Amino acid sequence: MVEVLPRRSALEGALEAGTFGAGGTPGLTLSERRRLAIVHVAGDAGDPAFTDAVRGRTGLDLPIEANTTAAGNGRTILWLAPNRWLVVCDGEESAALETGLRDALGSTFAAVNDVSQGRTVIRVAGARAPDLLAKGCPLDLHARAFPTGACGQSSLAKINVLVHSVDRGADGGTDAPILDVYVARGFALSLWEFLTDGAGEFGYTISPMP
Amino acid sequence: MHLIKCPWCGERAEMEFTYGGDGTLTRPADPEAASDAEWTDYVYFRDNPRGPHEELWQHASGCRRWIKVRRNTLTHEILATGPADRPLEGNAS
Amino acid sequence: MTGQPFRIAEGGRIDRAKPLTFTFDGRAYQGFQGDTLASALLANGVRVVGRSFKYHRPRGIVTAGSEEPNALVQLRAGGRTEPNTRATCIELFDGLSAESQNRWPSVDFDLHALTGLFSRFMPSGFYYKTFKWPAWMWMTYEKFIRHAAGMGRSPTVADPDRYDHRYGHCDVLIAGAGPAGLAAALAAGRTGARVIVADERCEPGGSLLDHAATQGGPSAPSAAADWIAQSVAELEAMPEVTLLRRCTVFGYYDHNMLGLLEQVADHQSQSQSKADPFQPRQRLWQVRAKQVVLATGAIERPIVFAGNDRPGVMLAAAARAYVNRYGVRPGNRAVVFTNNDSAYEAALDLAAAGVAVAAIVDCRAEGGALTETARAQGMDCLTGYAVVAAKGGKRVTGVTVMALAEDGDAGGKVTGGRRAIACDLVCVSGGWNPTVHLHSQSRGKVRFDDAIAAFVPGESFQAERSAGAARGTFATAACRAEGAAAGGEAARLAGFGDTPPPAPSGDEPRQAALAPAGAPLWSVPQAPGGHGKRFVDQQHDVTAEDVALAVREGYHSVEHLKRYTTLGMATDQGRTSNVIGLAILAQLLGKDIAAVGATTFRPPYTPVCLGAITGRETGRHFAPTRRSAMHPWHQARGARFVAAGMWLRPQFYARPNEAMMDAIHREAKHVRQHVGMVDVSTLGKIDIQGPDAAEFLNRVYINGFKKLETGRCRYGVMLREDGLVFDDGTVTRLSENRYLMTTTTAHAGPVMAHLEYHLQVTWPELKVHVVSVTEEWSAIAIAGPHSRAVLERVAGGIDMSNRAFPFMGFRQGAVAGVPGRVFRISFSGELAYEINVPADHGLFVWEAMMEAGGAFDIIPYGTEAMSILRTEKGHVVGGEIDGRTSADDLGFGRMMSQAKDFIGKHSARRPGLVDGHRQQLVGLTPTDRKTRIPRGARIVAEPIGQVPKSGAATPVGMIGAVTSQCYSPNLDTPIALALVERGRDRHGEILYAASPVAGITVPVTVRDPVFIDPQGERLRG
């Protein structure tokens, strides 16, 4: 039943595809990653039953090191805390992922929560992407400090965010970074307004809705 | 603005943290058995040292872990940080 | 339009092919690209650019940099106007308009200058002494003083320009791009370290730019100019080096955080700015640097003598900069007055530029290294002499020179005959102060170095070091060497490179000893019979006599002297005056300067405008806002929104031509009679899982949760550890080891942190995970007698019958086809449900429910109606849970479990919280059932009649206070909740609600706080 219901993004109506801001070659592209399945998993990283169950369901090893991610099979696991992770899948049904993880964990002490609709994911891509986020985020987003695969939670425009360094470009440098910003749904529009206002200086493109 | 080393996330800006007060307190294991004096010490009485002080902070915009921070209240030097559920390494001064 | 009579025919770093037109005090002038406002004014022969703060004396341009004390102007007009802007830092642009400040009616004829005639009646502390009594008259005095003393005007309309912020990170931050800074940047940059170099001027090069040898160009190539150009080119080619021009490092904060102000577009004309509307005018940087190199240079200081503030008296290095860098003669005939060699270089450059040097007055008996060179050029060098007075009014017309006595101490003693020398320019050099401000801000110590008679950086506290003139090293080659060493060391400590950087090479501009030899001359005493003012701090009009008076009155500490005389407290923060003031103080006290000590340097180094501090946090970006999924619907229905924390919540939905209170009362009445819906997505929702979840809940709530069955909800109250109420909400048991907690909107964050604290710190052994799911779920409360009927239409899969789904029950099931959660809980006291659905479907479900409710005349209601409904039902919220009330005060005493420990239990039993005299929650109605009970009214037992509107004493015998009040449309009477001493024993008593603010006292009847349906038949029906 739910499959036929369209999910309405917090940015519905706010995303207007086109090129905006200063003239010249746009310095970055803004878009929203929609219809992601995002599941919050809490558990004991030292408990093999827990880590095995997550690996069994996702095919990925939980990233144990802080501020790192694991990716493969169209899935990404992002480190949140020593006992918390986000499992993110594109093209998978979130309820199935949640149930699958819960079933795989069985009676293991863990907590699984579907948070797909409580998070909005804004993709900021392009050479000036780190400069845009640096307008309101104290994280060091330089490629040396925040390479491909890194993630970090911080504050952006006074809003709590999780930033995922998806790709730092071919040379691993500042060529064409792709940064995903995870934000609580209620703040998504406010953050979008901050980002689009701040991006004017660089010139930016908003990608059409997928 | 302080730079505080979260034991997990590394050095982060102070704005990611919230202050949680004195980090040297332990809730009496059996509050029923605690004397009024012990309880009052736990709930109300706080030292306000000039110099190193052990404090609780929460990495609220980060991993949400509560951490212990030994901070010089006079100079704002951060002398040590660690998880909140165990004693900080090193001496208090 | 006039010519530029003082412009030199050629030379300088200005572009004569780009003439610019500007106005000063309404008059049009012309300058060139590359000018500052100050250089352009000098080129046009404008000498008086402002009036002084206290005495309204005419003032001219003293410096060529950010240390300028006098030439403060009101820049631009309208929303872009900026007071107290230093003409010496304003890059000229086409169409620039500026006005002089602090003059009335004009800078040339200023009525307040009459003050100067009475100035002997205005000693230091004058205002403190004169206007502090009677105290109530201060408000009147102040207006006049402000008018007389004003420092420019604040804008009265909003600034239309953008200001931005950004965070920065680097391995090495270098403040200053003079010889030392550039060398440091090259050394650090070559290691591959991430480097930020910031310099306040529009081009790197520092003091080298002011030297004759650096003017370069095809006609006059120079090694120094080439070195600057090559260095800049190399730095700009390094991907990890950021070179910021027009960027002042203004503050050095904790843990190597530095504040930078980048003036991105201040130098552009309006049409240039218009071409790029997205560019900020200024950008405030907060940079976290692993290591810092301070290459901030040195500032020349004047020598104090009578009339030293006359327009035309300027620092020698400034005069040198004007002739060399800007191609401007600051005068036609100069007298140079110095205690060191550097002013000789200025004299030689002035002469080369066609300025007649009437005399070099050198207080040193033997002169210096360049004295003979000057004499060889025919200059009259008076060694062992001092300028005792400058003559003239709106511009200097000459100086009086006397010999310094052989036996004179550091205070100087003049003797012999007077010699008058005519001139229109006096170039002064009293030595150089290293710019130690940032070092001092970083908690680094400063020490007084007798060799150069100035404060130099001492021990560092943070990861910083100074290099070059900022460290008291003045020769260019040495500055470069020191800079390179400092840059290399900083990079190495940040983890880059370990080989020493190559030593700088190439020829150098000629060097001069900048340090005054022997005891420096700080101030020249009055000539016998002289009475001219000898200014120490020109911006605040503080004289040497003021300092002396303060010392006589006992202000011996530098901090006291500063505050009493206001020395160094103007916008220039005493850049050119502080050290002289200290020296005079030390002389008067017979102490060493080192023993007197320096005042503390604090950020900002130079003024930072409020726009830059605000950045983009204005208008709709002032603070983030949080919106529910149903926000667009509320907006489309004309809801008025109210901020609840960061959330925007619908306050009420007015119909066309409906007044606010009418709308609120209609909504509150309609819910009890029919049905209404309210968006409660803002309530905190915390998912609690784990085998110890019930035990955990037992420990954080006063009541027990172990017996709560799956599929049931329970109301819970949390205390703080001090026994006072923290928050309330419901807990629903979703499954065996899983619960859903709700919190109030206001406390969602604090409750989450509280739970995390106890799980991580107090009871880490408990196997429980808490996850905030507030944002995942949209929450809709539907309340009113028809709520069940509406729900049955959209949630047909759930048996809604009272037996199958009783009050405080919970069911999962589809609502409008969306898998959701339905809770039978009530805040209003009506039959009510709360529906949670995943947020992307929230709007859809809300609309479906509104449509299904159409047959039952459903309405949306806002927070105001919700507040009335809960007040009618006696539910407590923030007004009652105010951090001072115990569970028993609010009527929850019997909920407190005796069988278990919980947070706050021990404290809740202390005598002060179980005292029978505490204030308890009651309801109130006015005895006439008509008069509104004033907000915040005090409760008194005795009638006290009309309470006067102001100045009234607190009503005696206060026994409580109103915490919530409203008109109840359902009872047709005003009602209130209040906390009243022994309130539960007073039901039926008549008390008085007194409001000194509203000026009324209302007799009220005390009653139970539940006004509606005390038996709960409606919500259980």
PDB file of N, CA and C in Angstrom, chain A residues 5 7-8 21-22 42 84 102 109 111-118 131 134-135 137-140 142 144 158-159 185-187 190 193-194 197-198 200-201, chain C residues 162 164-167 169 192 194 240 278 283 496 616-617 620-621 624-627 629 646 687 689 738 767-770 775-776 818 838-840 843-844:
ATOM      1  N   LEU A   5       2.254   5.341  -2.440  1.00  0.00           N
ATOM      2  CA  LEU A   5       2.187   6.697  -1.912  1.00  0.00           C
ATOM      3  C   LEU A   5       3.493   7.420  -2.178  1.00  0.00           C
ATOM      4  N   ARG A   7       6.503   9.725  -1.526  1.00  0.00           N
ATOM      5  CA  ARG A   7       7.076  10.375  -0.352  1.00  0.00           C
ATOM      6  C   ARG A   7       7.288  11.848  -0.672  1.00  0.00           C
ATOM      7  N   ARG A   8       6.881  12.677   0.246  1.00  0.00           N
ATOM      8  CA  ARG A   8       7.008  14.112   0.020  1.00  0.00           C
ATOM      9  C   ARG A   8       8.217  14.622   0.781  1.00  0.00           C
ATOM     10  N   GLY A  21      22.890  32.712  -9.201  1.00  0.00           N
ATOM     11  CA  GLY A  21      24.020  33.390  -8.570  1.00  0.00           C
ATOM     12  C   GLY A  21      24.934  34.051  -9.574  1.00  0.00           C
ATOM     13  N   ALA A  22      26.182  34.245  -9.132  1.00  0.00           N
ATOM     14  CA  ALA A  22      27.162  34.961  -9.931  1.00  0.00           C
ATOM     15  C   ALA A  22      27.347  34.291 -11.286  1.00  0.00           C
ATOM     16  N   ALA A  42      22.177   0.798  16.512  1.00  0.00           N
ATOM     17  CA  ALA A  42      22.982   0.967  17.718  1.00  0.00           C
ATOM     18  C   ALA A  42      23.323  -0.407  18.255  1.00  0.00           C
ATOM     19  N   ARG A  84      27.110   3.521  17.371  1.00  0.00           N
ATOM     20  CA  ARG A  84      25.995   3.922  16.507  1.00  0.00           C
ATOM     21  C   ARG A  84      26.448   4.122  15.061  1.00  0.00           C
ATOM     22  N   ARG A 102      16.690  -6.101  11.863  1.00  0.00           N
ATOM     23  CA  ARG A 102      16.167  -6.506  13.176  1.00  0.00           C
ATOM     24  C   ARG A 102      16.090  -8.028  13.259  1.00  0.00           C
ATOM     25  N   PHE A 109      21.642  -7.692  21.755  1.00  0.00           N
ATOM     26  CA  PHE A 109      21.348  -6.352  22.278  1.00  0.00           C
ATOM     27  C   PHE A 109      21.754  -5.302  21.249  1.00  0.00           C
ATOM     28  N   ALA A 111      19.728  -1.820  18.741  1.00  0.00           N
ATOM     29  CA  ALA A 111      18.505  -1.077  18.433  1.00  0.00           C
ATOM     30  C   ALA A 111      18.538  -0.673  16.968  1.00  0.00           C
ATOM     31  N   VAL A 112      17.446  -0.918  16.295  1.00  0.00           N
ATOM     32  CA  VAL A 112      17.344  -0.602  14.870  1.00  0.00           C
ATOM     33  C   VAL A 112      16.164   0.345  14.676  1.00  0.00           C
ATOM     34  N   ASN A 113      16.403   1.458  14.014  1.00  0.00           N
ATOM     35  CA  ASN A 113      15.331   2.418  13.764  1.00  0.00           C
ATOM     36  C   ASN A 113      15.378   2.913  12.332  1.00  0.00           C
ATOM     37  N   ASP A 114      14.246   2.818  11.677  1.00  0.00           N
ATOM     38  CA  ASP A 114      14.126   3.419  10.354  1.00  0.00           C
ATOM     39  C   ASP A 114      14.009   4.937  10.548  1.00  0.00           C
ATOM     40  N   VAL A 115      14.994   5.656  10.049  1.00  0.00           N
ATOM     41  CA  VAL A 115      14.943   7.115  10.179  1.00  0.00           C
ATOM     42  C   VAL A 115      14.945   7.789   8.801  1.00  0.00           C
ATOM     43  N   SER A 116      14.550   7.024   7.797  1.00  0.00           N
ATOM     44  CA  SER A 116      14.621   7.520   6.406  1.00  0.00           C
ATOM     45  C   SER A 116      13.881   8.834   6.212  1.00  0.00           C
ATOM     46  N   GLN A 117      12.765   8.965   6.891  1.00  0.00           N
ATOM     47  CA  GLN A 117      11.940  10.146   6.627  1.00  0.00           C
ATOM     48  C   GLN A 117      12.213  11.270   7.617  1.00  0.00           C
ATOM     49  N   GLY A 118      13.101  11.024   8.526  1.00  0.00           N
ATOM     50  CA  GLY A 118      13.479  12.065   9.479  1.00  0.00           C
ATOM     51  C   GLY A 118      14.753  12.773   9.072  1.00  0.00           C
ATOM     52  N   ASP A 131      34.065  25.198   0.268  1.00  0.00           N
ATOM     53  CA  ASP A 131      34.002  26.617   0.626  1.00  0.00           C
ATOM     54  C   ASP A 131      32.599  27.013   1.064  1.00  0.00           C
ATOM     55  N   ALA A 134      32.053  25.703   4.498  1.00  0.00           N
ATOM     56  CA  ALA A 134      32.913  26.409   5.460  1.00  0.00           C
ATOM     57  C   ALA A 134      32.307  27.733   5.900  1.00  0.00           C
ATOM     58  N   LYS A 135      31.273  28.189   5.217  1.00  0.00           N
ATOM     59  CA  LYS A 135      30.621  29.424   5.641  1.00  0.00           C
ATOM     60  C   LYS A 135      29.879  29.258   6.962  1.00  0.00           C
ATOM     61  N   CYS A 137      30.281  25.913   8.944  1.00  0.00           N
ATOM     62  CA  CYS A 137      30.611  24.634   9.579  1.00  0.00           C
ATOM     63  C   CYS A 137      32.073  24.636  10.016  1.00  0.00           C
ATOM     64  N   PRO A 138      32.331  24.400  11.295  1.00  0.00           N
ATOM     65  CA  PRO A 138      33.716  24.461  11.780  1.00  0.00           C
ATOM     66  C   PRO A 138      34.560  23.224  11.469  1.00  0.00           C
ATOM     67  N   LEU A 139      33.993  22.226  10.808  1.00  0.00           N
ATOM     68  CA  LEU A 139      34.791  21.045  10.440  1.00  0.00           C
ATOM     69  C   LEU A 139      35.856  21.438   9.419  1.00  0.00           C
ATOM     70  N   ASP A 140      37.009  20.790   9.495  1.00  0.00           N
ATOM     71  CA  ASP A 140      38.026  20.990   8.468  1.00  0.00           C
ATOM     72  C   ASP A 140      37.682  20.066   7.298  1.00  0.00           C
ATOM     73  N   HIS A 142      39.013  20.141   4.237  1.00  0.00           N
ATOM     74  CA  HIS A 142      40.085  20.010   3.247  1.00  0.00           C
ATOM     75  C   HIS A 142      40.304  18.525   2.922  1.00  0.00           C
ATOM     76  N   ARG A 144      42.799  16.765   2.697  1.00  0.00           N
ATOM     77  CA  ARG A 144      43.747  16.068   3.570  1.00  0.00           C
ATOM     78  C   ARG A 144      43.080  15.634   4.871  1.00  0.00           C
ATOM     79  N   LYS A 158      24.400  26.598  12.470  1.00  0.00           N
ATOM     80  CA  LYS A 158      23.796  26.325  13.780  1.00  0.00           C
ATOM     81  C   LYS A 158      22.823  25.153  13.743  1.00  0.00           C
ATOM     82  N   ILE A 159      22.891  24.357  12.716  1.00  0.00           N
ATOM     83  CA  ILE A 159      22.034  23.183  12.605  1.00  0.00           C
ATOM     84  C   ILE A 159      22.943  21.956  12.665  1.00  0.00           C
ATOM     85  N   ARG A 185      14.982  16.509   9.180  1.00  0.00           N
ATOM     86  CA  ARG A 185      13.988  16.952   8.215  1.00  0.00           C
ATOM     87  C   ARG A 185      13.448  18.347   8.499  1.00  0.00           C
ATOM     88  N   GLY A 186      13.145  18.616   9.755  1.00  0.00           N
ATOM     89  CA  GLY A 186      12.534  19.893  10.111  1.00  0.00           C
ATOM     90  C   GLY A 186      13.415  21.094   9.786  1.00  0.00           C
ATOM     91  N   PHE A 187      14.728  20.874   9.761  1.00  0.00           N
ATOM     92  CA  PHE A 187      15.662  21.961   9.482  1.00  0.00           C
ATOM     93  C   PHE A 187      16.035  22.036   8.004  1.00  0.00           C
ATOM     94  N   SER A 190      15.375  25.296   6.067  1.00  0.00           N
ATOM     95  CA  SER A 190      16.201  26.372   6.612  1.00  0.00           C
ATOM     96  C   SER A 190      17.643  26.230   6.126  1.00  0.00           C
ATOM     97  N   GLU A 193      17.939  27.084   2.456  1.00  0.00           N
ATOM     98  CA  GLU A 193      17.951  28.537   2.248  1.00  0.00           C
ATOM     99  C   GLU A 193      19.326  29.113   2.565  1.00  0.00           C
ATOM    100  N   PHE A 194      19.941  28.612   3.626  1.00  0.00           N
ATOM    101  CA  PHE A 194      21.295  29.075   3.972  1.00  0.00           C
ATOM    102  C   PHE A 194      22.275  28.724   2.857  1.00  0.00           C
ATOM    103  N   ASP A 197      21.599  30.695  -0.461  1.00  0.00           N
ATOM    104  CA  ASP A 197      21.971  32.092  -0.287  1.00  0.00           C
ATOM    105  C   ASP A 197      23.497  32.234  -0.312  1.00  0.00           C
ATOM    106  N   GLY A 198      24.166  31.322   0.366  1.00  0.00           N
ATOM    107  CA  GLY A 198      25.625  31.404   0.449  1.00  0.00           C
ATOM    108  C   GLY A 198      26.314  31.017  -0.843  1.00  0.00           C
ATOM    109  N   GLY A 200      25.464  31.824  -3.816  1.00  0.00           N
ATOM    110  CA  GLY A 200      25.338  32.838  -4.866  1.00  0.00           C
ATOM    111  C   GLY A 200      26.676  33.368  -5.337  1.00  0.00           C
ATOM    112  N   GLU A 201      27.569  33.570  -4.385  1.00  0.00           N
ATOM    113  CA  GLU A 201      28.894  34.110  -4.663  1.00  0.00           C
ATOM    114  C   GLU A 201      29.677  33.251  -5.665  1.00  0.00           C
TER     115      GLU A 201
ATOM    116  N   ARG C 162      25.910  42.632   1.628  1.00  0.00           N
ATOM    117  CA  ARG C 162      26.076  41.306   2.229  1.00  0.00           C
ATOM    118  C   ARG C 162      27.376  41.264   3.019  1.00  0.00           C
ATOM    119  N   ASP C 164      29.676  38.214   5.103  1.00  0.00           N
ATOM    120  CA  ASP C 164      29.686  36.753   5.184  1.00  0.00           C
ATOM    121  C   ASP C 164      30.685  36.289   6.236  1.00  0.00           C
ATOM    122  N   HIS C 165      30.538  35.044   6.601  1.00  0.00           N
ATOM    123  CA  HIS C 165      31.459  34.400   7.538  1.00  0.00           C
ATOM    124  C   HIS C 165      32.076  33.194   6.856  1.00  0.00           C
ATOM    125  N   ARG C 166      33.260  32.830   7.313  1.00  0.00           N
ATOM    126  CA  ARG C 166      33.712  31.496   6.967  1.00  0.00           C
ATOM    127  C   ARG C 166      34.753  30.992   7.962  1.00  0.00           C
ATOM    128  N   TYR C 167      34.742  29.690   8.123  1.00  0.00           N
ATOM    129  CA  TYR C 167      35.738  29.040   8.952  1.00  0.00           C
ATOM    130  C   TYR C 167      36.930  28.702   8.081  1.00  0.00           C
ATOM    131  N   HIS C 169      40.978  26.666   8.180  1.00  0.00           N
ATOM    132  CA  HIS C 169      41.912  25.783   8.893  1.00  0.00           C
ATOM    133  C   HIS C 169      43.240  25.845   8.161  1.00  0.00           C
ATOM    134  N   GLY C 192      54.891  22.441   1.673  1.00  0.00           N
ATOM    135  CA  GLY C 192      53.625  21.784   1.338  1.00  0.00           C
ATOM    136  C   GLY C 192      52.568  21.970   2.412  1.00  0.00           C
ATOM    137  N   ARG C 194      49.657  23.713   4.642  1.00  0.00           N
ATOM    138  CA  ARG C 194      48.545  24.621   4.309  1.00  0.00           C
ATOM    139  C   ARG C 194      48.806  25.940   5.029  1.00  0.00           C
ATOM    140  N   GLU C 240      48.286  25.117  -1.859  1.00  0.00           N
ATOM    141  CA  GLU C 240      47.891  25.080  -0.447  1.00  0.00           C
ATOM    142  C   GLU C 240      48.136  26.396   0.279  1.00  0.00           C
ATOM    143  N   PHE C 278      26.464  39.271  -5.573  1.00  0.00           N
ATOM    144  CA  PHE C 278      26.569  38.124  -4.663  1.00  0.00           C
ATOM    145  C   PHE C 278      27.836  38.177  -3.818  1.00  0.00           C
ATOM    146  N   ARG C 283      34.167  39.842   4.760  1.00  0.00           N
ATOM    147  CA  ARG C 283      34.066  38.431   5.153  1.00  0.00           C
ATOM    148  C   ARG C 283      34.844  38.253   6.457  1.00  0.00           C
ATOM    149  N   PHE C 496      55.452  19.529   8.764  1.00  0.00           N
ATOM    150  CA  PHE C 496      55.887  19.652   7.365  1.00  0.00           C
ATOM    151  C   PHE C 496      57.337  20.088   7.271  1.00  0.00           C
ATOM    152  N   ARG C 616      25.686  36.793   7.677  1.00  0.00           N
ATOM    153  CA  ARG C 616      24.390  36.576   7.021  1.00  0.00           C
ATOM    154  C   ARG C 616      23.294  36.272   8.028  1.00  0.00           C
ATOM    155  N   GLU C 617      23.636  36.318   9.316  1.00  0.00           N
ATOM    156  CA  GLU C 617      22.639  35.962  10.325  1.00  0.00           C
ATOM    157  C   GLU C 617      21.708  37.129  10.595  1.00  0.00           C
ATOM    158  N   ARG C 620      15.830  36.486   7.360  1.00  0.00           N
ATOM    159  CA  ARG C 620      15.333  35.120   7.497  1.00  0.00           C
ATOM    160  C   ARG C 620      16.452  34.135   7.832  1.00  0.00           C
ATOM    161  N   HIS C 621      17.696  34.602   7.751  1.00  0.00           N
ATOM    162  CA  HIS C 621      18.800  33.730   8.163  1.00  0.00           C
ATOM    163  C   HIS C 621      19.253  34.018   9.590  1.00  0.00           C
ATOM    164  N   PRO C 624      18.180  29.407  12.540  1.00  0.00           N
ATOM    165  CA  PRO C 624      17.500  28.349  11.810  1.00  0.00           C
ATOM    166  C   PRO C 624      16.067  28.176  12.302  1.00  0.00           C
ATOM    167  N   THR C 625      15.220  27.746  11.412  1.00  0.00           N
ATOM    168  CA  THR C 625      13.852  27.438  11.822  1.00  0.00           C
ATOM    169  C   THR C 625      13.559  25.990  11.487  1.00  0.00           C
ATOM    170  N   ARG C 626      12.651  25.440  12.258  1.00  0.00           N
ATOM    171  CA  ARG C 626      12.303  24.034  12.132  1.00  0.00           C
ATOM    172  C   ARG C 626      10.835  23.987  11.771  1.00  0.00           C
ATOM    173  N   ARG C 627      10.529  23.212  10.738  1.00  0.00           N
ATOM    174  CA  ARG C 627       9.148  23.195  10.263  1.00  0.00           C
ATOM    175  C   ARG C 627       8.653  21.757  10.222  1.00  0.00           C
ATOM    176  N   ALA C 629       6.159  18.674   8.722  1.00  0.00           N
ATOM    177  CA  ALA C 629       5.791  18.278   7.352  1.00  0.00           C
ATOM    178  C   ALA C 629       4.499  18.947   6.907  1.00  0.00           C
ATOM    179  N   MET C 646      13.023  26.466  18.136  1.00  0.00           N
ATOM    180  CA  MET C 646      13.274  26.789  16.736  1.00  0.00           C
ATOM    181  C   MET C 646      12.083  26.424  15.850  1.00  0.00           C
ATOM    182  N   ASP C 687      12.941   6.856  21.133  1.00  0.00           N
ATOM    183  CA  ASP C 687      12.766   5.410  21.061  1.00  0.00           C
ATOM    184  C   ASP C 687      13.753   4.778  22.048  1.00  0.00           C
ATOM    185  N   GLN C 689      15.151   1.233  23.608  1.00  0.00           N
ATOM    186  CA  GLN C 689      15.176  -0.219  23.378  1.00  0.00           C
ATOM    187  C   GLN C 689      16.234  -0.882  24.244  1.00  0.00           C
ATOM    188  N   ARG C 738      10.786  -2.498  24.069  1.00  0.00           N
ATOM    189  CA  ARG C 738      10.851  -1.263  23.297  1.00  0.00           C
ATOM    190  C   ARG C 738       9.750  -0.299  23.734  1.00  0.00           C
ATOM    191  N   LYS C 767      21.624  -2.107  29.797  1.00  0.00           N
ATOM    192  CA  LYS C 767      21.564  -2.413  28.365  1.00  0.00           C
ATOM    193  C   LYS C 767      20.354  -1.701  27.762  1.00  0.00           C
ATOM    194  N   VAL C 768      20.586  -0.487  27.367  1.00  0.00           N
ATOM    195  CA  VAL C 768      19.511   0.345  26.812  1.00  0.00           C
ATOM    196  C   VAL C 768      20.101   1.242  25.729  1.00  0.00           C
ATOM    197  N   HIS C 769      19.392   1.377  24.617  1.00  0.00           N
ATOM    198  CA  HIS C 769      19.750   2.384  23.612  1.00  0.00           C
ATOM    199  C   HIS C 769      18.622   3.398  23.519  1.00  0.00           C
ATOM    200  N   VAL C 770      18.977   4.667  23.459  1.00  0.00           N
ATOM    201  CA  VAL C 770      17.961   5.699  23.229  1.00  0.00           C
ATOM    202  C   VAL C 770      18.250   6.372  21.891  1.00  0.00           C
ATOM    203  N   GLU C 775      12.044  13.545  14.427  1.00  0.00           N
ATOM    204  CA  GLU C 775      11.916  14.016  13.044  1.00  0.00           C
ATOM    205  C   GLU C 775      11.359  12.954  12.100  1.00  0.00           C
ATOM    206  N   GLU C 776      11.395  11.700  12.533  1.00  0.00           N
ATOM    207  CA  GLU C 776      10.924  10.638  11.647  1.00  0.00           C
ATOM    208  C   GLU C 776       9.398  10.655  11.523  1.00  0.00           C
ATOM    209  N   VAL C 818      -1.365   4.783   5.245  1.00  0.00           N
ATOM    210  CA  VAL C 818       0.034   4.896   5.646  1.00  0.00           C
ATOM    211  C   VAL C 818       0.231   4.144   6.966  1.00  0.00           C
ATOM    212  N   PRO C 838       5.116   8.292   9.305  1.00  0.00           N
ATOM    213  CA  PRO C 838       6.417   8.761   8.811  1.00  0.00           C
ATOM    214  C   PRO C 838       6.273  10.108   8.097  1.00  0.00           C
ATOM    215  N   ALA C 839       7.246  10.983   8.349  1.00  0.00           N
ATOM    216  CA  ALA C 839       7.076  12.409   8.057  1.00  0.00           C
ATOM    217  C   ALA C 839       6.827  12.719   6.585  1.00  0.00           C
ATOM    218  N   ASP C 840       7.374  11.912   5.685  1.00  0.00           N
ATOM    219  CA  ASP C 840       7.141  12.210   4.262  1.00  0.00           C
ATOM    220  C   ASP C 840       5.663  12.034   3.889  1.00  0.00           C
ATOM    221  N   LEU C 843       1.878  15.222   5.598  1.00  0.00           N
ATOM    222  CA  LEU C 843       0.947  16.158   4.977  1.00  0.00           C
ATOM    223  C   LEU C 843      -0.216  15.413   4.322  1.00  0.00           C
ATOM    224  N   PHE C 844       0.117  14.286   3.678  1.00  0.00           N
ATOM    225  CA  PHE C 844      -0.909  13.497   3.018  1.00  0.00           C
ATOM    226  C   PHE C 844      -1.954  13.004   4.034  1.00  0.00           C
TER     227      PHE C 844
END
